[in-house]
Coordinates of C-alpha atoms in Angstrom, one line a residue:
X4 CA 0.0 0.0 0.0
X5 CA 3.0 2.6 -1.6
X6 CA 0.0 4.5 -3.1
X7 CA -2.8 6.3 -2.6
X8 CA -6.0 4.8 -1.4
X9 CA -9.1 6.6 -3.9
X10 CA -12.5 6.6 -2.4
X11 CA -15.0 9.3 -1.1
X12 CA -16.0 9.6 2.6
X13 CA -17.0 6.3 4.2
X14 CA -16.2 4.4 1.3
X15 CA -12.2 5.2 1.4
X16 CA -12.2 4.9 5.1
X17 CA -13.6 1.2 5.0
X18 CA -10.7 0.5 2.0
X19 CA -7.8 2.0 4.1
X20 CA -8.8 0.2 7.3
X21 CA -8.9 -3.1 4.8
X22 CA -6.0 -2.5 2.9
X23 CA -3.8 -1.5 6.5
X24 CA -5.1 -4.9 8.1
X25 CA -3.8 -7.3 4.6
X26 CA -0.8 -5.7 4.7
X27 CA -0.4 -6.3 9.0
X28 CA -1.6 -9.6 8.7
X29 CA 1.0 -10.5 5.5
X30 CA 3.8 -8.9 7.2
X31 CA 3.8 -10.0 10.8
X32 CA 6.4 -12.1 11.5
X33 CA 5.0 -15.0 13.4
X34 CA 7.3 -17.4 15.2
X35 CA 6.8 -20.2 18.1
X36 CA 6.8 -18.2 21.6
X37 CA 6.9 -20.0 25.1
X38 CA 4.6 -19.3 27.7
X39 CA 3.0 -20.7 30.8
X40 CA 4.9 -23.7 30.3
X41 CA 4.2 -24.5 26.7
X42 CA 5.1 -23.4 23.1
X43 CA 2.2 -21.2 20.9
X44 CA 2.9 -21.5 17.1
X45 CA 2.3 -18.8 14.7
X46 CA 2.0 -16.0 17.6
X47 CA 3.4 -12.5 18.1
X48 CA 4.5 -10.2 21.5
X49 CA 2.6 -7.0 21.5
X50 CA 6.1 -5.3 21.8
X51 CA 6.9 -6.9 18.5
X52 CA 3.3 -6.0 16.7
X53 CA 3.9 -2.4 17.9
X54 CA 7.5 -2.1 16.3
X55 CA 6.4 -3.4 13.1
X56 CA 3.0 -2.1 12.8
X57 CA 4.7 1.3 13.8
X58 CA 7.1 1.2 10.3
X59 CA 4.8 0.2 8.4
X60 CA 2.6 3.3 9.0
X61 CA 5.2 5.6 9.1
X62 CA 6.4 4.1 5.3
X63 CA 3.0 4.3 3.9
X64 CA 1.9 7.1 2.3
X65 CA -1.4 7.3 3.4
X66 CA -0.2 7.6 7.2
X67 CA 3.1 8.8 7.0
X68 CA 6.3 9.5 9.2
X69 CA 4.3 11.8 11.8
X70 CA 2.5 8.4 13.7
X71 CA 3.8 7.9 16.8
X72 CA 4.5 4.9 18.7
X73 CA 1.2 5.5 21.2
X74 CA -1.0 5.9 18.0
X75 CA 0.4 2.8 16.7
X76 CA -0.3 1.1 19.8
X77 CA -4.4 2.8 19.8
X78 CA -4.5 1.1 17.0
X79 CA -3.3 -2.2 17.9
X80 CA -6.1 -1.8 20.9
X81 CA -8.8 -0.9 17.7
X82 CA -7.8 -4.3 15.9
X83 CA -8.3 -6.2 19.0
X84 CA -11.8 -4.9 19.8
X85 CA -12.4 -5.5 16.0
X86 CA -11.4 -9.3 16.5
X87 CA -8.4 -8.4 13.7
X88 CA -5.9 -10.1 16.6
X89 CA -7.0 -12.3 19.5
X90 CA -4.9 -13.2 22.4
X91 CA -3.3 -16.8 22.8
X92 CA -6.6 -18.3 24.6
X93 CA -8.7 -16.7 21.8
X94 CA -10.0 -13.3 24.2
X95 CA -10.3 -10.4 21.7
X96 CA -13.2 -7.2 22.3
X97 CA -12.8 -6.3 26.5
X98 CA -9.4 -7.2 26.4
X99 CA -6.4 -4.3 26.3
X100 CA -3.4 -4.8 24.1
X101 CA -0.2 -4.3 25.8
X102 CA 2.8 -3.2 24.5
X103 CA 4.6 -6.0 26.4
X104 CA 5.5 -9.7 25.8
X105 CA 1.9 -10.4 26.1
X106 CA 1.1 -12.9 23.0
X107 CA -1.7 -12.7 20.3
X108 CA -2.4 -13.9 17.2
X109 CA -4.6 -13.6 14.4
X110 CA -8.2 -15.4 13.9
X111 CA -8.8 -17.8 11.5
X112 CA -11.8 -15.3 10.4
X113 CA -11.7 -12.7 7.6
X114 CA -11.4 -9.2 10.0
X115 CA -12.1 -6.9 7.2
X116 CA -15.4 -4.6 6.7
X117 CA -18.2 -4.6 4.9
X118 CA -18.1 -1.7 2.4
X119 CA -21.2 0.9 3.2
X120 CA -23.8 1.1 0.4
X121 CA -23.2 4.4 -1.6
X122 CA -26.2 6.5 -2.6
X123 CA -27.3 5.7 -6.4
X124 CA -25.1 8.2 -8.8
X125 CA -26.7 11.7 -10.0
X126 CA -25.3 13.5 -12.3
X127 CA -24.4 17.5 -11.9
X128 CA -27.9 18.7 -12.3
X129 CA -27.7 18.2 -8.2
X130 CA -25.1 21.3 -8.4
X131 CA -27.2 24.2 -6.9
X132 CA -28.3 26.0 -10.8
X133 CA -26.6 28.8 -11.9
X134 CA -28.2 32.3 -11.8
X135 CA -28.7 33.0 -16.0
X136 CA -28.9 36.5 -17.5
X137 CA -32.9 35.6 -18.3
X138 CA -33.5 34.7 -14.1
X139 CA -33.5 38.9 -13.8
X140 CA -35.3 40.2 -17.4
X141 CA -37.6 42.7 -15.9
X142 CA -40.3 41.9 -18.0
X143 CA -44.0 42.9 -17.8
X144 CA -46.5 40.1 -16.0
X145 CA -48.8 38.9 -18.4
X146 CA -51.8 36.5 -17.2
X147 CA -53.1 33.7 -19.4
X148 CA -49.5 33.3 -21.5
X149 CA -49.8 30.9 -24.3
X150 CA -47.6 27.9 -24.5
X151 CA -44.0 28.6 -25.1
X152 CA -44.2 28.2 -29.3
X153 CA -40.8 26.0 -30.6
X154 CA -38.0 28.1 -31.4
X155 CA -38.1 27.7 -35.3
X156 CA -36.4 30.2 -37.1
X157 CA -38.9 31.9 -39.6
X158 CA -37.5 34.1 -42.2
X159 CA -40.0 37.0 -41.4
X160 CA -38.6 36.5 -37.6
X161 CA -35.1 36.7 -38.8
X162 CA -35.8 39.8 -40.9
X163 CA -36.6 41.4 -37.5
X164 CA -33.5 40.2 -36.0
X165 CA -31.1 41.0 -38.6
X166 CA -32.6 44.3 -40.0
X167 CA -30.2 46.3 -38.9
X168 CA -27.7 44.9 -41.7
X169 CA -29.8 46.2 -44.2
X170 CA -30.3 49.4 -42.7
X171 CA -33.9 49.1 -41.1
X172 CA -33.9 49.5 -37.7
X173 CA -36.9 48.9 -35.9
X174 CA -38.5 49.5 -33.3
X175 CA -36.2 49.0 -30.0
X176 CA -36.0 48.6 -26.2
X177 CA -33.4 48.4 -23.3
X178 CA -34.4 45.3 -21.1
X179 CA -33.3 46.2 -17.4
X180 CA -32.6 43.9 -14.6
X181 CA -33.4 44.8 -11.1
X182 CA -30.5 45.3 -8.8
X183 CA -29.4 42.2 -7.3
X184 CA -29.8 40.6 -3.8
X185 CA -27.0 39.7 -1.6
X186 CA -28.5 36.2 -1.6
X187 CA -28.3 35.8 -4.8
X188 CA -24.8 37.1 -5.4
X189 CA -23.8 34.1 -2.0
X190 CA -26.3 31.6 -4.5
X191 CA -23.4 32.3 -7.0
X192 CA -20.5 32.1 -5.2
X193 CA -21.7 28.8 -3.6
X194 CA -23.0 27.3 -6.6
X195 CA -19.4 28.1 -9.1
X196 CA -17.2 26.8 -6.0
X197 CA -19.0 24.0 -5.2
X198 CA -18.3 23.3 -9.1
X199 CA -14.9 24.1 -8.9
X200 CA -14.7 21.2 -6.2
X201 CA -15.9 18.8 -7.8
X202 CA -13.8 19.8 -11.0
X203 CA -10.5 19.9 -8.8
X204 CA -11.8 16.2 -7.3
X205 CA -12.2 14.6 -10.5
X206 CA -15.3 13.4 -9.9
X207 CA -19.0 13.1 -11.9
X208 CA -21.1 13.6 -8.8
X209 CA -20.3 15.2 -4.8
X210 CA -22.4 12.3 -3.6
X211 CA -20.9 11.0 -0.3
X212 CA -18.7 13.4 -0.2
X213 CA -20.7 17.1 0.2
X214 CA -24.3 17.5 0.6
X215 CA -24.6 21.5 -1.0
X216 CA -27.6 21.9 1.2
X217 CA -24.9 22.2 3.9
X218 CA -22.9 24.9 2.3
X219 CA -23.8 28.4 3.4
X220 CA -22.7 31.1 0.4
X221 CA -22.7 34.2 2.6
X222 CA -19.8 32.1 4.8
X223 CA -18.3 32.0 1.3
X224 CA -18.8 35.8 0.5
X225 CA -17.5 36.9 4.2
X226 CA -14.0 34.2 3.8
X227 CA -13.4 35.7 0.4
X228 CA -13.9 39.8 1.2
X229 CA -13.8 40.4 5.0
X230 CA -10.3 39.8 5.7
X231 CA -7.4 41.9 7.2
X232 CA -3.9 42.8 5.3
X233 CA -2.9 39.4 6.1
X234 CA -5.4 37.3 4.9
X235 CA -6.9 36.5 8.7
X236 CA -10.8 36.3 8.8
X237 CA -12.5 39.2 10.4
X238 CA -15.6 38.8 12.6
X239 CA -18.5 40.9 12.3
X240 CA -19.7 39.2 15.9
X241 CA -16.7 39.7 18.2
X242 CA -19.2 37.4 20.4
X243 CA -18.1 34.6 18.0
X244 CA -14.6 35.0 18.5
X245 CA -11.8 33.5 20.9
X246 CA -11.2 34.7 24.1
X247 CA -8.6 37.1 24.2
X248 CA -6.8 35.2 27.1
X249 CA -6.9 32.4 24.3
X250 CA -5.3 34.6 21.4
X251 CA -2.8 36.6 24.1
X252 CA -1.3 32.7 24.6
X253 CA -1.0 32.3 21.2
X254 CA 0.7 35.3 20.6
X255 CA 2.8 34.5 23.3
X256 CA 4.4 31.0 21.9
X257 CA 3.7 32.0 18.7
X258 CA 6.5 35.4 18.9
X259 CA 8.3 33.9 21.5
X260 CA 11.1 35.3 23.2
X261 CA 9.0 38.9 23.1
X262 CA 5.5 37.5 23.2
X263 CA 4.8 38.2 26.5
X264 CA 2.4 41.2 25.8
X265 CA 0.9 40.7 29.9
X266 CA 4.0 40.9 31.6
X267 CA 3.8 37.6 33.2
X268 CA 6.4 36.2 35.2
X269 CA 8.4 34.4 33.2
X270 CA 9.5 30.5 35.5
X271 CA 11.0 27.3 34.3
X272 CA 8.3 25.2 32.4
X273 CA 6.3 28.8 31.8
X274 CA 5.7 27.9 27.7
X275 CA 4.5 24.4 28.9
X276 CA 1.5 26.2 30.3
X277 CA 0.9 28.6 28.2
X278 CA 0.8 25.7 25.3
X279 CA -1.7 23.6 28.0
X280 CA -3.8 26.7 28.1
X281 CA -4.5 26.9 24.1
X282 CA -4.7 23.1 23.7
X283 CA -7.4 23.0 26.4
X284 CA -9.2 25.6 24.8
X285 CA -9.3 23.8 21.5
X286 CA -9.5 20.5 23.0
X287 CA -13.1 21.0 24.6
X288 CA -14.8 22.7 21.3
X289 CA -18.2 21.1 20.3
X290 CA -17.1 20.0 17.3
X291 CA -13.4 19.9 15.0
X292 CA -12.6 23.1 12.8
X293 CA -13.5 21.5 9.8
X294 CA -16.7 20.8 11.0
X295 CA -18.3 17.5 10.9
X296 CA -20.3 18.2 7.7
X297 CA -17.4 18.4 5.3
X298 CA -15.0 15.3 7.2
X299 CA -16.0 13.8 4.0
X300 CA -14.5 16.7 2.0
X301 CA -11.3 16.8 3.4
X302 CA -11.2 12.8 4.2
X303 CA -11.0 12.6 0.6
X304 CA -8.2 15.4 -0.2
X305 CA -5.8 13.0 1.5
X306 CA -6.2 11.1 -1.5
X307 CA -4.5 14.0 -3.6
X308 CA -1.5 14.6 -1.1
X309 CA 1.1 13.1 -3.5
X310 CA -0.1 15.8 -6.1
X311 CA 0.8 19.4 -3.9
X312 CA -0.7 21.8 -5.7
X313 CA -3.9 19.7 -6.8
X314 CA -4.2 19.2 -3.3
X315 CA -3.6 23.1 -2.3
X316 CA -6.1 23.9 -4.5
X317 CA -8.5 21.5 -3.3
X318 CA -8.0 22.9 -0.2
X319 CA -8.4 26.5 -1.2
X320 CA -12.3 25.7 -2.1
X321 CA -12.5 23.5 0.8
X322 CA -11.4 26.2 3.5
X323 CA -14.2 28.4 1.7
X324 CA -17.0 26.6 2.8
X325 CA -16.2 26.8 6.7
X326 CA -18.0 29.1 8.7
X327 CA -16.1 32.3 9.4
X328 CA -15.4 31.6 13.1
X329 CA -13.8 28.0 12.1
X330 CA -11.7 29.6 9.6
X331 CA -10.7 32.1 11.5
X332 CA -9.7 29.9 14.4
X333 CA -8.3 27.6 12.3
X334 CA -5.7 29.7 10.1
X335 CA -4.6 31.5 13.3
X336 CA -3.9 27.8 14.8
X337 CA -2.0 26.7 12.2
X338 CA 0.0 29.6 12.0
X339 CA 0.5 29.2 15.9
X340 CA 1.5 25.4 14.9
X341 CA 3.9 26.2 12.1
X342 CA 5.7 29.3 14.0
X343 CA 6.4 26.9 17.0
X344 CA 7.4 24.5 15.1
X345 CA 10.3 26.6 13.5
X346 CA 11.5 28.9 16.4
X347 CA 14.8 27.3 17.4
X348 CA 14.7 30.3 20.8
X349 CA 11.8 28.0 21.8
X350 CA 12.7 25.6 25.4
X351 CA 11.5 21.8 24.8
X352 CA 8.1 21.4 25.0
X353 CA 8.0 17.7 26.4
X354 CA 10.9 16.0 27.5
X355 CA 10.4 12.8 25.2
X356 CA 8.5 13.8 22.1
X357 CA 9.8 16.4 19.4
X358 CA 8.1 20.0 19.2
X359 CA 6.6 19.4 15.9
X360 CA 5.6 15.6 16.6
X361 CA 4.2 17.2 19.7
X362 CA 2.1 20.1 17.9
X363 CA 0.4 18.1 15.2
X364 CA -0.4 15.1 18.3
X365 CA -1.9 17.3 20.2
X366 CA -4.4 19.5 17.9
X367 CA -5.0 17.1 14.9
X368 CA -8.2 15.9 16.0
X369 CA -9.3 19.4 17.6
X370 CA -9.1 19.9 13.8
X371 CA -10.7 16.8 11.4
X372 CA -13.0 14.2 13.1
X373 CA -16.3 12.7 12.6
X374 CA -19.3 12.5 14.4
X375 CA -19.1 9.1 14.6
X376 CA -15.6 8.2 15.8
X377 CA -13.7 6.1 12.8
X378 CA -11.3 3.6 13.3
X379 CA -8.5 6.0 11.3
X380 CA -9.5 9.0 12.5
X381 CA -6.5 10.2 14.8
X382 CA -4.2 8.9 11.9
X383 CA -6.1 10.5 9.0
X384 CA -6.0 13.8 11.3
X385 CA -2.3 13.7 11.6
X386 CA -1.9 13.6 7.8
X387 CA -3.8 16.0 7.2
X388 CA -2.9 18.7 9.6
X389 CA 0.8 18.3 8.8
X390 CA 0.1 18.5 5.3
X391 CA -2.3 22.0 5.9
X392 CA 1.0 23.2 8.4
X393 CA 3.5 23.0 6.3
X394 CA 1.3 24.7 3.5
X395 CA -0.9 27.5 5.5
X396 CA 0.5 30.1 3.8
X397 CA -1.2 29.0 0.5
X398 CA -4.1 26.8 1.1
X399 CA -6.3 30.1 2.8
X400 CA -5.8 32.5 -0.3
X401 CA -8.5 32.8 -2.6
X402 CA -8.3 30.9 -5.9
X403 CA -7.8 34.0 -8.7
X404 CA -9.5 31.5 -11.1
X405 CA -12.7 31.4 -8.7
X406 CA -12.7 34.9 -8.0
X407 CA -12.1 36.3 -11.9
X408 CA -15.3 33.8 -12.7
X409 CA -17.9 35.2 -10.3
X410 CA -16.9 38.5 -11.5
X411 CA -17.3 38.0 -15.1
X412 CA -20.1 36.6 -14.1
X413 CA -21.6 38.9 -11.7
X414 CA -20.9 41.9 -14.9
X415 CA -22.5 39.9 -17.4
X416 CA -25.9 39.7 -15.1
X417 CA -25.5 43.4 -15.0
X418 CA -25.8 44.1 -18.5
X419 CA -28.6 45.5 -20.4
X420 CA -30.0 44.0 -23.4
X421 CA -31.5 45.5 -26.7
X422 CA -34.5 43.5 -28.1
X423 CA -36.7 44.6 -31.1
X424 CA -40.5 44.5 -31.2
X425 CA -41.1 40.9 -32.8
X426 CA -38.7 39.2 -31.8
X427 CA -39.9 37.7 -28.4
X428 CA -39.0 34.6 -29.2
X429 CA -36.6 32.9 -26.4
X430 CA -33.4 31.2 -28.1
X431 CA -31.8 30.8 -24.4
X432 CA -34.1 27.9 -23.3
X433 CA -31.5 24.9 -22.9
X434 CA -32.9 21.7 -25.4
X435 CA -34.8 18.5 -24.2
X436 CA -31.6 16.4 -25.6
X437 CA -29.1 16.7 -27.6
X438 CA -26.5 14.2 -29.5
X439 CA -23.0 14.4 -31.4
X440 CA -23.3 14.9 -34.7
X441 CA -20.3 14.9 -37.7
X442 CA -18.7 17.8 -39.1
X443 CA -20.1 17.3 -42.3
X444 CA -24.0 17.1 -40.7
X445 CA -22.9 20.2 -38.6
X446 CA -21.9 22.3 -41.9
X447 CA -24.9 21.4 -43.6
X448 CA -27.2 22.1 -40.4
X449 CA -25.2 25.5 -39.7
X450 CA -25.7 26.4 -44.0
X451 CA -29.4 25.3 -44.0
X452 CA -30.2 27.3 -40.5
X453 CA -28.3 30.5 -41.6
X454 CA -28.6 30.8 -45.4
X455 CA -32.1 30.0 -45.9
X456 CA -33.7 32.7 -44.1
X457 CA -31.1 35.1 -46.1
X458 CA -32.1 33.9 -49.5
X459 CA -35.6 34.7 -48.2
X460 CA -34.3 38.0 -47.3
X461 CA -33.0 38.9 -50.6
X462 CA -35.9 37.0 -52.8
X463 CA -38.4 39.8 -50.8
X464 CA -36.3 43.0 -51.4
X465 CA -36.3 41.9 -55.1
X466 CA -39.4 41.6 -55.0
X467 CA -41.0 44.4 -53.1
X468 CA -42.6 46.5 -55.3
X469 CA -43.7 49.2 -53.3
X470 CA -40.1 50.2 -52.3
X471 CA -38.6 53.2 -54.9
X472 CA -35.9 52.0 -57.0
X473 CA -33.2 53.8 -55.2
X474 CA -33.9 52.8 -51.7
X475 CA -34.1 49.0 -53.4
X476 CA -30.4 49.6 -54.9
X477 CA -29.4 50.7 -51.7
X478 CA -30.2 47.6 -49.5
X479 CA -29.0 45.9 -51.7
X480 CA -25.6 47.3 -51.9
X481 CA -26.0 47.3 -48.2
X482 CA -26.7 43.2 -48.1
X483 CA -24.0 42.6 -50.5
X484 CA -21.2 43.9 -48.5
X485 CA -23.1 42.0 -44.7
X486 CA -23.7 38.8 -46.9
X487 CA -21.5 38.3 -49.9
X488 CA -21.9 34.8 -50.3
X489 CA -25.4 34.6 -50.6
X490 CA -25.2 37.6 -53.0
X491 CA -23.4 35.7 -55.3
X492 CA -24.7 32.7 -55.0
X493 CA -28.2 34.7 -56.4
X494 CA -26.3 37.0 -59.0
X495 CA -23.3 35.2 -60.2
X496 CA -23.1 37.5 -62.7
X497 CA -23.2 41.1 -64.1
X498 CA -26.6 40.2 -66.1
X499 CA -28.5 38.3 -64.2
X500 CA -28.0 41.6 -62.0
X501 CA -29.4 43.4 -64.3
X502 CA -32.5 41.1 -65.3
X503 CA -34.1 41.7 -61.8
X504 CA -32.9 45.2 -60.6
X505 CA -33.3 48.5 -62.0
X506 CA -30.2 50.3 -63.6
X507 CA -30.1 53.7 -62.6
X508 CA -30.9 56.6 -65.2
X509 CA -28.1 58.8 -65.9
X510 CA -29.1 62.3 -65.4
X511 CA -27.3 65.8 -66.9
X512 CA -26.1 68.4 -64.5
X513 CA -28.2 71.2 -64.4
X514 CA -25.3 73.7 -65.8
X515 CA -24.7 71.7 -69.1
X516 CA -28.3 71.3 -69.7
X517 CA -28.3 73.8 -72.7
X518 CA -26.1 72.2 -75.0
X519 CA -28.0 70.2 -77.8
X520 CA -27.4 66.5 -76.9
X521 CA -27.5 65.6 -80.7
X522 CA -24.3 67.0 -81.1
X523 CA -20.7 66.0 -79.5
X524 CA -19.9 68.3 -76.8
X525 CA -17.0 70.0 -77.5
X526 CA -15.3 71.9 -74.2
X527 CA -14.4 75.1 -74.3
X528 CA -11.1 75.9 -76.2
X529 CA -8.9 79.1 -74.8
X530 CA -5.2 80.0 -75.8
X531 CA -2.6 81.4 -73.6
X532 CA 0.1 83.8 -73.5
X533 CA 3.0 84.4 -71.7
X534 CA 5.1 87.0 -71.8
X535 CA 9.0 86.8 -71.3

């Protein structure tokens, strides 16, 4: 198990816990052991389960070198509960496993889970809809509207449209939208991230992993604008925020040497209880920082670990869907975490365990956990925190690819439309189906959709009979130069031209008028002299 695990939610727990108990139980060494006076076959110490169970964690990937020895051995205590291992007289479930010569072995019984049913596959259309330009046309209410009539193209309905080419402009009108709601711009924002997790994911549906009707878009709106210079949430409730003896002792380890903005008496073992003071504050919150509604979400970013920046980026959508207090206590923890972590000025903070083995222990699960306790869950936690420590800078900033959407968005709701009396009919409607075609069908589909209606066009100028001879040339110079192709196709040459529209009658200028026209005109002739 080098590689990742792939799964969503439940589903990838179940095939982690299964894939980490094949690997125990084809690994183990098993040997003969003697104890109370006889020999067991095929049995282990718990000393020995610990040490090997303990490498193997820390050389998988989906664990990593941050497990420690104790939650090797919680584990170990999981497995026997589970009936994974038994002791040598067969006792598995109230039992406690000891990391000791104690001896256990495994059960002739498979040990491994049942997967959990996953909900039957939708497709995207469970996406909350995108607000269109036509959701704000501030049209007049009509009662008793007639069906919606089938969008066919009619070549009276496309001389409406297309009028202005020929230089007749009906009648027009500016279609306005009223102004927005904040609820619909958060509807926006929740709906294109929520899209842009699923993209980033790789997946064809969110099922098992986010339910949208958990996602709040104003919690989106306030992580995205109402930040400080640093990126930190701000608060609009100060009510919702930590305690400021909570954030003084953060400040404290976090800038230490000069942290010490109360003036407290320094003593020996002073940043030991300053560190107890934040961890108990954290440690008795209702629920982790990542809430229990998206575990799923970020249970299945640990799948994308090997890939950094696919997984910062998942992480970056992620983090926008917390509520504004979580966020806000969560970036300044990790912060606190990774500072700590690289101040060498900074005394020991336990006498057996490293600083930064310490810091992820002891917050991980304050961080990711589910409501119902999983077998992985400490484990997973650890993963994931180390991973979101060593990357906090990055995975709290705003994707510029989110942000430049919503806008272009946002502006095109904004815009104003021109429509011309007539020409009601609604092209926008999305079709009942639709199925790949060649390139060959689409050319004749796109020549027979567009060039039809222009012939039409042309055949009624020609043949209006009511419109003067001049204006007629006119539009038709007009529609020559929009639509050359059809133009030709109808007058391929000079005389055909000529068989359907009227030449234009040469006329005299008014100042040559009283020469006779039977005779050549002759211009004037004048000589000229110069003098030397």
């Amino acid at each position: 198990m080098d590689g990742k695990v792939i799964g969503t939610g439940p589903y990838r727990a179940t095939k982690l816990w299964n894939e980490t108990i094949k690997l125990f139980r084809g690994g183990m060494p098993l040997r003969r052991h003697w104890a109370h006076f006889r020999y067991y076959d095929c049995s282990f110490a718990g000393s020995e389960a610990v040490d090997y169970l303990h490498e193997l964690l820390r050389r998988n990937y989906n664990f990593g070198p941050e497990v420690t020895r104790y939650q090797t051995l919680q584990l170990l205590r999981k497995f026997l509960k589970a009936h994974v291992i038994e002791d040598i007289k067969g006792r598995h479930g109230s039992e406690d496993f000891e990391d000791n010569s104690h001896l256990y072995r495994f059960p002739s019984s498979s040990p491994l889970k049942s997967f959990p049913t996953r909900p039957p596959l939708r497709d995207s259309t469970d996406l909350p809809r995108l607000i269109r330009w036509d959701d704000y046309e501030e049209l007049p209410q009509r009662e008793n509207i007639p069906p919606l009539k089938s969008a066919v193209m009619t070549s009276d309905l496309w001389n409406k449209r297309h009028s202005v080419a020929i230089g007749d402009v009906h009648e027009c009108k500016l279609i306005r939208r009223k102004e927005m709601t904040p609820k619909q711009v958060d509807h926006i924002w929740k709906s294109m991230t929520i899209a842009h997790l699923q993209r980033v994911f790789g997946l064809t549906s969110l099922d098992g992993v986010l339910n949208p009707t958990h996602v709040n878009g104003k919690h989106i709106v306030h992580n995205v604008f109402s930040v400080n210079k640093t990126g930190i949430v701000i608060l609009e409730n100060k009510a919702e925020d930590m305690p400021y003896w909570v954030v003084s002792a953060m400040k404290c380890l976090a800038n230490w040497p000069n942290g010490n903005e109360s003036k407290q008496p320094v003593y020996p073992g002073f940043e030991r209880d300053v560190l107890k003071t934040v961890a108990d504050y954290f440690q008795r919150l209702k629920e982790p920082l990542l809430t229990f509604h998206l575990y799923e979400v970020f249970v299945n970013i640990l799948s994308l670990l090997q890939e950094q920046e696919v997984a910062t980026e998942a992480l970056q959508f992620s983090c926008l869907l917390l509520p504004p207090p979580n966020r806000r206590r969560l970036q300044l923890l990790l912060r606190l975490v990774a500072r700590v972590c690289q101040n060498p000025h900074l005394p020991p903070l336990n006498d057996t365990i490293a600083t930064r083995t310490l810091m992820v222990q002891m917050f991980a699960h304050c961080v990711l956990g589910s409501v119902d306790e999983m077998d992985l869950d400490e484990l997973l936690a650890t993963k994931l925190v180390t991973f979101m420590m060593e990357h906090h800078n990055t995975i709290f900033q705003v994707p510029s690819k989110l942000r430049r959407q919503v806008e272009e968005h946002l502006s095109h709701l904004k815009r104003v439309q021109i429509k011309y009396a007539g020409s009601d009919t609604d092209f926008s409607a999305s079709p009942a189906f639709c199925k790949q075609i060649s390139r060959v069908e689409s050319e004749e589909q796109k020549a027979i959709g567009t060039q039809t209606p222009l012939q039409a066009l042309l055949e009624g100028l020609i043949a209006d009979k009511e419109l003067p001879a001049k204006d007629k040339r006119k539009r038709l110079k007009q529609f020559q130069r929009s639509y050359p192709e059809v133009y030709r196709h109808r007058f391929p040459t000079e005389e055909s031209k000529a068989a359907v529209v009227p030449e234009k009658t040469p006329r005299l200028k008014p100042h040559l008028m009283f020469f006779n026209l039977k005779k050549p005109f002759q211009p004037f002739q004048r000589s000229w002299s110069f003098r030397a």
